[in-house]
């Protein structure tokens, strides 16, 4: 009587593992919210939770460094001018710009993206979003805009329950001179979903359209 033995498991293809470290696969022909080439962003692979701040991306880090001292100096100059000589139109204009820059800095300090087993939470200076994972695939999107001197910007967005107003996701804003900004924002969106799928917080059924 012949005894049949099972063949040893096939080792994973290194090329596939490098392109898809989350170890998931989307069945062929499935209309999904995430593609099979999505890659988990650096620093969060294998972690049970992660937190992103605005300054995760170079674009916002540079904005923060420039806005903080300039905004503070403009506000201080306006206050001192009002104390010494009274108000005039250029002081009010300078103070308004300084206040806007300081608000940008405060938004960067307050903003964060937190992902854990309970879902995805986004906080900015003016917005709060907290969604369970089953609602995240349909809520995440991207937006792009044209900037000054030919630059383009993009970031990941999240909608509230019922499709309410979108909010930008801290840590995903990109700015550049090509379409790479939008591509990187889309990669961040897919990376968040790939991470959640790899952790078991999402299933393939959750990602189907």
XYZ file of C-alpha atoms in Angstrom:
209
model
C 0.000 0.000 0.000
C 1.459 3.290 -1.097
C 1.662 6.094 1.368
C 1.181 9.534 -0.053
C 2.947 12.404 1.619
C 2.057 16.036 1.240
C 4.551 18.190 -0.596
C 6.242 20.870 1.512
C 4.719 24.355 1.318
C 6.055 26.512 -1.451
C 8.268 29.368 -0.321
C 6.813 32.807 -1.085
C 8.189 34.651 -4.059
C 10.597 37.336 -2.712
C 9.488 39.771 -5.416
C 5.834 39.391 -4.436
C 6.651 39.651 -0.744
C 8.603 42.861 -1.336
C 5.784 44.448 -3.329
C 3.097 43.256 -0.945
C 4.494 43.009 2.611
C 1.030 42.812 4.132
C 0.682 39.312 2.704
C -2.826 39.742 1.332
C -4.287 39.010 -2.083
C -7.357 40.301 -3.877
C -9.214 37.573 -5.807
C -9.006 38.130 -9.593
C -12.044 39.878 -11.035
C -13.084 41.353 -7.697
C -14.004 45.024 -7.793
C -12.125 46.245 -4.749
C -11.293 49.547 -3.095
C -7.609 48.617 -3.009
C -5.278 47.194 -5.635
C -3.044 44.119 -5.243
C 0.099 46.257 -5.551
C -0.630 48.391 -2.451
C 2.279 48.613 -0.027
C 2.110 49.208 3.723
C 3.911 52.513 4.491
C 7.308 52.390 6.167
C 7.259 52.278 9.936
C 3.826 50.703 10.511
C 4.234 47.191 9.072
C 3.502 44.639 11.803
C 2.445 47.240 14.368
C -0.913 46.933 16.125
C -1.478 50.700 15.968
C 0.164 53.834 14.624
C -0.069 57.618 14.856
C 0.726 60.066 12.065
C 1.305 63.771 12.594
C 1.184 66.544 10.002
C 4.972 66.773 9.877
C 5.318 63.138 8.721
C 5.619 64.491 5.173
C 8.400 66.932 4.132
C 5.820 69.355 2.706
C 4.145 70.007 6.040
C 7.410 69.915 7.989
C 8.759 72.750 5.819
C 5.486 74.657 6.158
C 5.624 74.316 9.937
C 9.238 75.529 10.139
C 8.517 78.570 7.960
C 5.129 79.549 9.390
C 5.959 79.377 13.093
C 8.614 82.128 13.339
C 7.156 84.323 10.577
C 3.630 84.217 11.978
C 4.802 84.909 15.523
C 6.986 87.843 14.378
C 4.146 89.387 12.361
C 1.701 89.137 15.244
C 4.225 90.549 17.712
C 5.035 93.453 15.384
C 1.351 94.227 14.928
C 0.666 94.244 18.679
C 3.655 96.488 19.376
C 2.610 98.847 16.563
C -0.929 99.103 17.936
C 0.392 99.877 21.407
C 2.770 102.584 20.196
C 0.963 104.311 17.345
C -2.583 103.063 16.916
C -4.181 101.049 14.155
C -3.664 101.489 10.420
C -4.587 99.361 7.414
C -1.175 97.806 6.853
C -0.930 96.767 10.511
C -4.306 95.067 10.321
C -3.245 93.317 7.114
C 0.034 92.175 8.657
C -1.756 90.986 11.778
C -4.300 89.061 9.718
C -1.609 87.247 7.766
C 0.289 86.519 10.970
C -2.849 85.134 12.594
C -3.466 82.888 9.578
C 0.096 81.534 9.764
C -0.224 80.903 13.499
C -3.506 79.062 12.919
C -1.692 76.864 10.390
C 0.953 76.056 13.002
C -1.685 75.262 15.645
C -3.457 73.006 13.167
C -0.210 71.121 12.612
C 0.374 70.760 16.354
C -3.169 69.564 17.071
C -3.620 67.307 14.026
C -3.032 63.584 14.129
C -4.169 60.349 12.531
C -4.587 57.399 14.895
C -5.268 53.841 13.740
C -5.804 50.877 16.058
C -8.031 47.840 16.458
C -11.074 50.030 17.097
C -10.852 51.993 13.842
C -9.394 55.135 12.303
C -9.485 58.479 14.135
C -8.585 61.829 12.549
C -8.198 65.034 14.542
C -7.395 68.546 13.364
C -7.836 71.957 14.950
C -11.422 72.166 13.662
C -12.426 68.576 12.839
C -12.953 65.242 14.571
C -13.580 61.957 12.783
C -13.756 58.478 14.323
C -14.875 55.538 12.185
C -14.902 51.767 12.780
C -12.899 49.797 10.225
C -15.941 48.486 8.376
C -16.779 52.085 7.389
C -13.232 53.215 6.577
C -12.867 51.773 3.016
C -15.858 53.751 1.782
C -14.860 56.906 3.657
C -11.229 57.256 2.527
C -10.487 59.201 -0.638
C -7.979 61.663 -2.059
C -8.096 65.227 -3.278
C -5.664 67.294 -5.337
C -5.235 71.013 -5.912
C -3.106 73.384 -7.958
C -0.647 75.541 -6.020
C 1.521 78.550 -6.796
C 4.235 78.547 -9.480
C 3.096 75.314 -11.077
C 3.057 73.192 -7.932
C 0.408 70.591 -7.174
C -0.736 69.222 -3.850
C -2.700 66.189 -2.721
C -3.719 64.411 0.446
C -5.912 61.619 1.770
C -9.410 62.626 2.890
C -11.953 61.003 5.167
C -15.714 61.528 5.158
C -17.871 61.421 8.256
C -20.867 59.109 8.758
C -23.488 59.607 6.087
C -20.985 61.176 3.676
C -20.580 64.385 5.650
C -17.975 67.020 4.783
C -14.547 65.622 4.031
C -11.565 66.262 6.291
C -7.885 66.040 5.366
C -5.979 63.177 6.987
C -2.923 64.502 8.893
C 0.380 63.065 7.748
C -0.624 62.530 4.104
C -0.255 65.988 2.518
C 2.159 66.058 -0.433
C 3.261 69.013 -2.565
C 5.434 68.912 -5.696
C 5.849 69.911 -9.322
C 4.374 66.775 -10.899
C 1.558 64.249 -10.481
C 3.681 62.399 -7.946
C 1.883 64.250 -5.145
C -1.432 62.609 -6.020
C 0.223 59.228 -6.572
C 1.801 59.371 -3.117
C -1.467 60.383 -1.493
C -3.211 57.455 -3.204
C -0.401 55.174 -2.011
C -0.965 56.369 1.569
C -4.699 55.685 1.269
C -4.135 52.176 -0.082
C -1.359 51.620 2.463
C -3.692 52.320 5.384
C -6.180 49.765 4.046
C -3.420 47.242 3.332
C -2.134 47.630 6.900
C -5.609 47.114 8.360
C -6.138 44.067 6.143
C -2.783 42.609 7.181
C -3.658 43.139 10.863
C -7.020 41.435 10.452
C -9.009 44.611 11.168
C -10.489 44.423 7.658
C -11.544 41.470 5.522
C -11.665 41.041 1.767
C -15.437 41.426 1.951
C -15.016 44.847 3.568
C -12.977 46.029 0.575
C -15.392 44.975 -2.143
C -17.417 47.633 -3.884
